XYZ file of C-alpha atoms in Angstrom:
418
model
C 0.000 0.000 0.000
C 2.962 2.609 0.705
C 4.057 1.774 -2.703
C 0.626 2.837 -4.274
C 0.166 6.214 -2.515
C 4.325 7.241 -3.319
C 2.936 6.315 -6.694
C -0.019 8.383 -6.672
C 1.981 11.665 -4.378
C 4.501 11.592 -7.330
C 1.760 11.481 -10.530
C 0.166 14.130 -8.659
C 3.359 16.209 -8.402
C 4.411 15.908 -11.690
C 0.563 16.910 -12.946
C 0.016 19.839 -10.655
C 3.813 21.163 -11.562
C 3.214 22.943 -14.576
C 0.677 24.604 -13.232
C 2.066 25.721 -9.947
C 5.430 26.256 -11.355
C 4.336 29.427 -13.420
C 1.682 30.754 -10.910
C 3.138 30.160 -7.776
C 6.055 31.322 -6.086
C 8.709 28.577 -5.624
C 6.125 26.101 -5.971
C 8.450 24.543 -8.672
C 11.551 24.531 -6.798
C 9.339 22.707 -3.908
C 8.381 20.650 -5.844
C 11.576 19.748 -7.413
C 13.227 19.433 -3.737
C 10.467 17.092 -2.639
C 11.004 14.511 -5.982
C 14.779 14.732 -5.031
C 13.995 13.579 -2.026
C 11.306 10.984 -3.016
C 14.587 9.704 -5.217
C 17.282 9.249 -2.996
C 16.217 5.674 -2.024
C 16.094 4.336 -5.187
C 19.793 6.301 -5.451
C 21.102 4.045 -2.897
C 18.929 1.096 -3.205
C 21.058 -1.256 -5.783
C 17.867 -3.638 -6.115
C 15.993 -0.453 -6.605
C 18.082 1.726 -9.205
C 17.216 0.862 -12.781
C 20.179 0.526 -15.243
C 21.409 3.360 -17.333
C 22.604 3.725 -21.126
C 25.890 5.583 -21.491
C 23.834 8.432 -23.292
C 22.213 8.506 -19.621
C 25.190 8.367 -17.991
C 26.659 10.901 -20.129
C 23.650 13.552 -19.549
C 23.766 12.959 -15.349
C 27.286 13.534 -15.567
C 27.062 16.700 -17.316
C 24.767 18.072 -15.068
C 27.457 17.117 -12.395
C 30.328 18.522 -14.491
C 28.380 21.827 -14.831
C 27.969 22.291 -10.690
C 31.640 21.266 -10.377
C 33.190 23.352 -12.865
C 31.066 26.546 -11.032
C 32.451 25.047 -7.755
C 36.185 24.972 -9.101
C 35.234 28.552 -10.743
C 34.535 30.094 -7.499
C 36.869 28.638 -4.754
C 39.791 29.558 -7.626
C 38.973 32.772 -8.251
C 38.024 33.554 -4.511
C 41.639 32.008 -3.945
C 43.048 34.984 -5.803
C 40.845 37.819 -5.152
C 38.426 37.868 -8.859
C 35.809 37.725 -6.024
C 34.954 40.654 -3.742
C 31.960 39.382 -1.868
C 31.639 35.351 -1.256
C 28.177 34.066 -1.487
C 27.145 30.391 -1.718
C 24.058 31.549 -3.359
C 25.671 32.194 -6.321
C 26.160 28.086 -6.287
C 22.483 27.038 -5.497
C 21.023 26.834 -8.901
C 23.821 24.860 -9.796
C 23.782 22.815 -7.008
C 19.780 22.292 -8.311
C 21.350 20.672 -11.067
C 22.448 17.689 -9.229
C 18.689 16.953 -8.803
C 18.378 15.542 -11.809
C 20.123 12.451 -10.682
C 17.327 11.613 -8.244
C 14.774 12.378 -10.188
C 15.273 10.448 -13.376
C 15.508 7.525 -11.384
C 13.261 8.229 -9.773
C 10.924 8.169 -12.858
C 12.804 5.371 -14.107
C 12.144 3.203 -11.523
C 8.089 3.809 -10.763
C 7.568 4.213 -15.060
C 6.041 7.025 -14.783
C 3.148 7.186 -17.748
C 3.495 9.768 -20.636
C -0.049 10.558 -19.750
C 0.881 11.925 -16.666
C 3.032 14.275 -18.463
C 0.285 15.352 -21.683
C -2.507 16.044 -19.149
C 0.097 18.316 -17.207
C 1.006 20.249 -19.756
C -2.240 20.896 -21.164
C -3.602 22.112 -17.688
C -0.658 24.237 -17.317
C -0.729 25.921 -20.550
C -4.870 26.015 -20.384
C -4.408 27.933 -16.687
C -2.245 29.883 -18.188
C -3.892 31.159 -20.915
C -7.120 31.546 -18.909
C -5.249 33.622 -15.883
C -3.655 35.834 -17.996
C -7.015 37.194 -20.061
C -8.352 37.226 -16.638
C -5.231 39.145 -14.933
C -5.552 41.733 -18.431
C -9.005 42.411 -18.040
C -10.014 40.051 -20.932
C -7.699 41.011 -23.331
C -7.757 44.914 -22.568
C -3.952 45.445 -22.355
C -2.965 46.866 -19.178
C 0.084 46.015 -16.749
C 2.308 42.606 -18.851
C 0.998 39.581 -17.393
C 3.477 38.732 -14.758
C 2.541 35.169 -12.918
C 4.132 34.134 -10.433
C 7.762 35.985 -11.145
C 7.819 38.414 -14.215
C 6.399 38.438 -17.470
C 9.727 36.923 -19.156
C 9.642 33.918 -17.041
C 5.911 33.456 -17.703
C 5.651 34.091 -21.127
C 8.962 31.362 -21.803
C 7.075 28.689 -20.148
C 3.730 29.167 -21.313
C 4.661 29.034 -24.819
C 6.458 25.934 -24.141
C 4.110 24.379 -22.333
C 1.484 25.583 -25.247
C 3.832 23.599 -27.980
C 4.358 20.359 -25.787
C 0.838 20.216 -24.564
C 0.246 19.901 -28.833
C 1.926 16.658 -28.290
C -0.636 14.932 -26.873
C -2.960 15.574 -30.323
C -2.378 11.901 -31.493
C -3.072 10.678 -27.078
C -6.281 12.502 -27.214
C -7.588 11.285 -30.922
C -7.041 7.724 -30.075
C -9.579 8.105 -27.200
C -11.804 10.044 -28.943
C -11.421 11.989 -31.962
C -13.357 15.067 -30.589
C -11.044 15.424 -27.457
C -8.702 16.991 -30.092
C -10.230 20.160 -29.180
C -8.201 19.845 -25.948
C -4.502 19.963 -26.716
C -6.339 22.534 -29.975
C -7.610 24.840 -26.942
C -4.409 24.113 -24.994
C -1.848 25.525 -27.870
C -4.005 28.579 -28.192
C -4.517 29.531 -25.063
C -0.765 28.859 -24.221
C 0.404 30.984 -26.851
C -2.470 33.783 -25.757
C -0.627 33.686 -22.591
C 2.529 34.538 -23.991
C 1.280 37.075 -26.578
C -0.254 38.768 -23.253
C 3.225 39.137 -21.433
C 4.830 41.492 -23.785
C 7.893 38.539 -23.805
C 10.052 39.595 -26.922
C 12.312 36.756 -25.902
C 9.582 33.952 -26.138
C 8.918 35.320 -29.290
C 12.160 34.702 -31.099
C 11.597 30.842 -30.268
C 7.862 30.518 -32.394
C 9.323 29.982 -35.550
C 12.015 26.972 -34.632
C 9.161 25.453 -32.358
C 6.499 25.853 -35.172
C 9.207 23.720 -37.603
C 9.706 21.065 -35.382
C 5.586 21.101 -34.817
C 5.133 20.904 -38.635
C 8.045 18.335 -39.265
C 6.333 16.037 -36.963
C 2.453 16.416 -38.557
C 4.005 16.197 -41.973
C 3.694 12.104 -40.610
C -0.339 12.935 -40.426
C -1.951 15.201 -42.435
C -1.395 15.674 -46.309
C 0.453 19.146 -47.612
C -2.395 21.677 -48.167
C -3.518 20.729 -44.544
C -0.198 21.688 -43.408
C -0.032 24.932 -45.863
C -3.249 25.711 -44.624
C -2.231 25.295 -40.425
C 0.441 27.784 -41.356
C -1.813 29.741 -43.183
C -3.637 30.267 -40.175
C -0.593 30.674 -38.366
C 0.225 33.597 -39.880
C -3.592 35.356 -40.016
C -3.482 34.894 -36.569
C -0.326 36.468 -36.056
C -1.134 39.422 -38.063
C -4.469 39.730 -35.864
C -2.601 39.608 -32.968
C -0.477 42.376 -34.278
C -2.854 44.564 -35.092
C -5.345 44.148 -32.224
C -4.075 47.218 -29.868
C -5.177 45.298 -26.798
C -2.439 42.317 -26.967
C 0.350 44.864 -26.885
C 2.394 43.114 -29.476
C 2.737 45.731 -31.832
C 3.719 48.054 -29.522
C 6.563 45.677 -27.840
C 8.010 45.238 -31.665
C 8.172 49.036 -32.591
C 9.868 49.347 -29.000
C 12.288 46.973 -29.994
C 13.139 48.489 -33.119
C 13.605 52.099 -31.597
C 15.708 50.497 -28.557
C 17.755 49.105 -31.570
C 17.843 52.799 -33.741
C 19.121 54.583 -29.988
C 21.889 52.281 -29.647
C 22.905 52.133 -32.828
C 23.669 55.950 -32.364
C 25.200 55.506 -28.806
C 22.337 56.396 -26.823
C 21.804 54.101 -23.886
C 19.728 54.494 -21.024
C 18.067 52.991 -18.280
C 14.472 50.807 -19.633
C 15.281 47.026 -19.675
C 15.366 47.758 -23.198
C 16.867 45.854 -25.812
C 20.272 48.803 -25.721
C 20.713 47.429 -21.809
C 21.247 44.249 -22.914
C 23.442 44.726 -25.883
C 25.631 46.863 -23.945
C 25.384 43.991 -20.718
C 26.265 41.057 -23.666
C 29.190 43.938 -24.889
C 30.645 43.735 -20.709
C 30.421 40.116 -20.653
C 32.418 39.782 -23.621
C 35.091 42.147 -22.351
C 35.269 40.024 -19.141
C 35.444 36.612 -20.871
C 38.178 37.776 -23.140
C 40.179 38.720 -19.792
C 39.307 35.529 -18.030
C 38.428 32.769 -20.885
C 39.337 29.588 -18.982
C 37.272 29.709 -15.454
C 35.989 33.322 -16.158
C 36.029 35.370 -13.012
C 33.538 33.188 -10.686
C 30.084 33.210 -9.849
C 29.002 36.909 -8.845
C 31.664 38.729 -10.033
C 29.921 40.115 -13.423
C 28.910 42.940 -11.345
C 31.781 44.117 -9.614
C 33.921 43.950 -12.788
C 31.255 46.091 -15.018
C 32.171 48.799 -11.775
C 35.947 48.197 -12.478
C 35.545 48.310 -16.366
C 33.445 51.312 -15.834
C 35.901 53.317 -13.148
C 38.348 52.136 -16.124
C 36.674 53.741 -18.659
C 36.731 50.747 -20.632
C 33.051 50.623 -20.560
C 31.829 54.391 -21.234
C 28.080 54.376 -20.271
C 26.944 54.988 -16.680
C 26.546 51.808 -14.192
C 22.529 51.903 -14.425
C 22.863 50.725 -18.466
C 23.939 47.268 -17.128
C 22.180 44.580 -15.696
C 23.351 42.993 -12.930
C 24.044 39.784 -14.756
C 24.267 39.446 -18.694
C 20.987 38.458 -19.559
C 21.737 35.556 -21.879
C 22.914 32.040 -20.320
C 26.300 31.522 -22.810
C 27.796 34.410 -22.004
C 27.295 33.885 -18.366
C 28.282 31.077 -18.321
C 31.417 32.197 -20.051
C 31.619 35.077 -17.814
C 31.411 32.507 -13.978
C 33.771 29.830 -15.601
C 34.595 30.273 -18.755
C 34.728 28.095 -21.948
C 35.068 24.898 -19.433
C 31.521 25.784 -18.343
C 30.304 26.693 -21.478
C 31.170 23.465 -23.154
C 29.305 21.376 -20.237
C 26.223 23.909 -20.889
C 26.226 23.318 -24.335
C 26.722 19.124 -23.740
C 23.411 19.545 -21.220
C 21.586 20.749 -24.220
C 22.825 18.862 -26.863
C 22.776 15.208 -25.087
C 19.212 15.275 -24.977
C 18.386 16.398 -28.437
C 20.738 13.700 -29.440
C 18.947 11.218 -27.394
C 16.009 12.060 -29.271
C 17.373 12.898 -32.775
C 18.035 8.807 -31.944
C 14.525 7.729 -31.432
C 13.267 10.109 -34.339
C 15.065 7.769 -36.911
C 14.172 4.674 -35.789
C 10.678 6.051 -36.720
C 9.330 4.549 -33.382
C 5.640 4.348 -33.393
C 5.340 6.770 -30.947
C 7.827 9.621 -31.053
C 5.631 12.336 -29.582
C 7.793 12.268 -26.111
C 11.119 12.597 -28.818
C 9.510 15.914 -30.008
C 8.735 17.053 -26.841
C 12.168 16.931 -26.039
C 13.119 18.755 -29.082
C 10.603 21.598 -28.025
C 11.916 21.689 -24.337
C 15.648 22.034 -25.307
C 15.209 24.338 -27.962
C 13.112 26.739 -26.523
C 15.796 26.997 -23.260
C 18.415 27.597 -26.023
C 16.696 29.998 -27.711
C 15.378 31.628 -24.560
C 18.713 31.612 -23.033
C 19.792 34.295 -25.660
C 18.440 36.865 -23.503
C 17.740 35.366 -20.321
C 19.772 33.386 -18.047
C 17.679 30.813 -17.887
C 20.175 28.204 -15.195
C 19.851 31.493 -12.836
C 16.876 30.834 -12.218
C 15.030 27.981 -9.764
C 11.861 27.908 -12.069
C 13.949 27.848 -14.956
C 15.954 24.879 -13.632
C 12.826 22.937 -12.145
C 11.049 23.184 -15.235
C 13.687 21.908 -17.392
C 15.077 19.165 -14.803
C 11.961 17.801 -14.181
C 10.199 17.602 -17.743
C 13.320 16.323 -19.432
C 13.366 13.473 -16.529
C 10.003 12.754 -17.340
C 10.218 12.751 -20.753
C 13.154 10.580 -21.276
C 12.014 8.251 -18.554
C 9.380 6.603 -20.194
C 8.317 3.221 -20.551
C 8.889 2.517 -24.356
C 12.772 3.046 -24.292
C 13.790 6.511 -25.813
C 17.487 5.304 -25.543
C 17.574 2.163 -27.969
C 21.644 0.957 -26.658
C 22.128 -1.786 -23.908
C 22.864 -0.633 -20.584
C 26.201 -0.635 -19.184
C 26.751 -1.347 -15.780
């Protein structure tokens, strides 16, 4: 009986997360503590802990790699004075990382069902959608929808949860052909709630996450089906553009003045596109200084006030953030290309792991394409947002990738290694 209701606390975690993730504050990293924990016996349990592929051994150990490398980072560079002020929080997303571990086996080891993850989605992106027409006074643009951290944060993983909840189309027609409506309703409300946040960033990812969307129906529905979904696509898009309420239009001609100011020097103060140019310029300038271990964790700040006191960088200490605003570079900047290369290894494992299943032309490949979706969009939103500084960020991506790549019909087709 214990076995049953672990079974049933952890499908319930992993439904509700979505959800509570993007509404409520640290509700995700709670959650993601709590399936650690739930993991750690099946860690240490030998009769317990499922075998792994070397593709799964490689991804857990480059999620280790990436919270030693920061460790090394900081202790060296505290060691000879890169680091003015010593704070372990500068570690604990990092240290987050290391969840993974648990949590994969965790999923492993109870086989957790793939419906588990489709209904979760499609709540969270439904909620989502729903709140943020509510929280905008049905669609009459005021404040950006925020959620449960800022409207970046909540416009990344609504649109992502909006694209993966799509997933389930070929789940939901197999039960019934009319509960297609529901992953239908899901994508557009998803991507409602994104429109509604004002998220530039978000933005940039529609078109790769569209592709991968329309590579994988190209398997279902004849051409001029498909040239008539992105037909609609794009008459949708131009509504949304031109309807004064969703704020869209507005957000692009902001972006393209914030790009006409800087061109001609002018930087100030807005959270504007200029700020982060100029913060991507100081990171740069610090990596080129520092490219093997960068300076450590925390130190982007005090070096833009060196650079600045300098005069290397000319514009006033309010023009940059206090981190760089896009995940390579600050990665580059806290450890350098060491910790850029792990970075790049925890995205590109799993899309390899996929790519994998993809060509066997498995049966059921919708959990491969999710994973496409999930790492993409965190590389593409990653350009401008540092996405592993972050505890939602890092609980979102930690736990649906362990989901996804823990299901029942093997994703990884190799023999395990022991």
């Amino acid at each position: 009986m214990e076995g049953f209701y672990i079974r049933v606390l952890i499908f319930a975690l992993v439904l509700c997360f979505p959800v509570f993730s993007n509404l409520i504050e640290h509700a995700g990293s709670s959650i993601l503590i709590l399936l650690a924990v739930l993991g750690l016996p099946v860690c240490f349990s030998k009769g317990r802990r499922p075998d792994l592929t070397w593709q799964e051994k490689g991804l857990i150990c480059s999620f280790v790699a990436y919270f030693v490398v920061y460790l090394i980072s900081f202790i060296v560079n505290a060691l000879i004075g890169n680091l003015e002020q010593l704070h372990t929080k500068h570690l604990e997303k990092e240290f987050f990382l290391l969840f993974f571990l648990p949590v994969y086996l965790l999923f492993k080891h109870i086989k957790l069902p793939l419906w588990v993850v489709w209904y979760g989605v499609l709540a969270g992106a439904a909620v989502a959608g729903i709140y943020s027409m509510v929280d905008t006074g049905w669609l009459k643009m005021g404040n950006r929808v925020r959620g449960a951290y800022n409207p970046i944060l909540f416009g990344d993983l609504s649109l992502l949860m909006a694209f993966m909840n799509f997933q389930a189309f070929r789940f939901f027609r197999q039960k019934h052909v009319a509960l297609v409506v529901l992953p239908l309703l899901g994508f557009i409300l998803g991507t409602t709630a994104s429109f509604l946040t004002g998220s530039r960033g978000a933005w940039v990812a529609i078109p790769v996450l569209l592709a991968i969307l329309f590579f994988q129906l190209k398997r279902y529905f004849k051409p001029r089906v498909l040239g008539a979904m992105i037909g609609v696509i794009f008459l949708a898009s131009f509504v949304t553009y031109q309807i004064p309420g969703t704020g869209v239009a507005d957000r692009i001609k902001g972006t393209i003045e914030d790009f006409r100011a800087y061109s001609k020097g002018n930087v100030t103060w807005g959270g504007g596109v200029g700020n982060r140019l100029e913060s991507w310029r100081a990171a740069w300038l610090i990596y080129k200084k520092h490219p093997f271990l960068g300076i450590g964790p925390g130190g982007y700040r005090y070096a833009v006030r060196d650079m600045i006191s300098e005069g290397t960088l000319i514009h006033d200490r309010e023009v940059y953030f206090s981190q760089p605003h896009n995940i390579y570079l600050s990665v580059m900047v806290d450890s350098g290309w060491v910790g850029l290369v792990i970075l790049l290894s925890i995205f590109l494992l799993p899309l390899n792991i996929a790519r994998s299943q993809i060509r066997k032309k498995e049966k059921n490949p919708e959990a491969a394409y999710s994973i496409f979706i999930l790492v993409s969009g965190f590389m593409i939103f990653g350009l401008t947002e540092t996405v592993f500084g972050r505890s939602v960020f890092v609980s979102f991506y930690l736990i649906m990738l362990a989901a996804l790549l823990s299901q029942r019909h093997e994703i990884l087709n190799a023999e395990p290694v022991r």
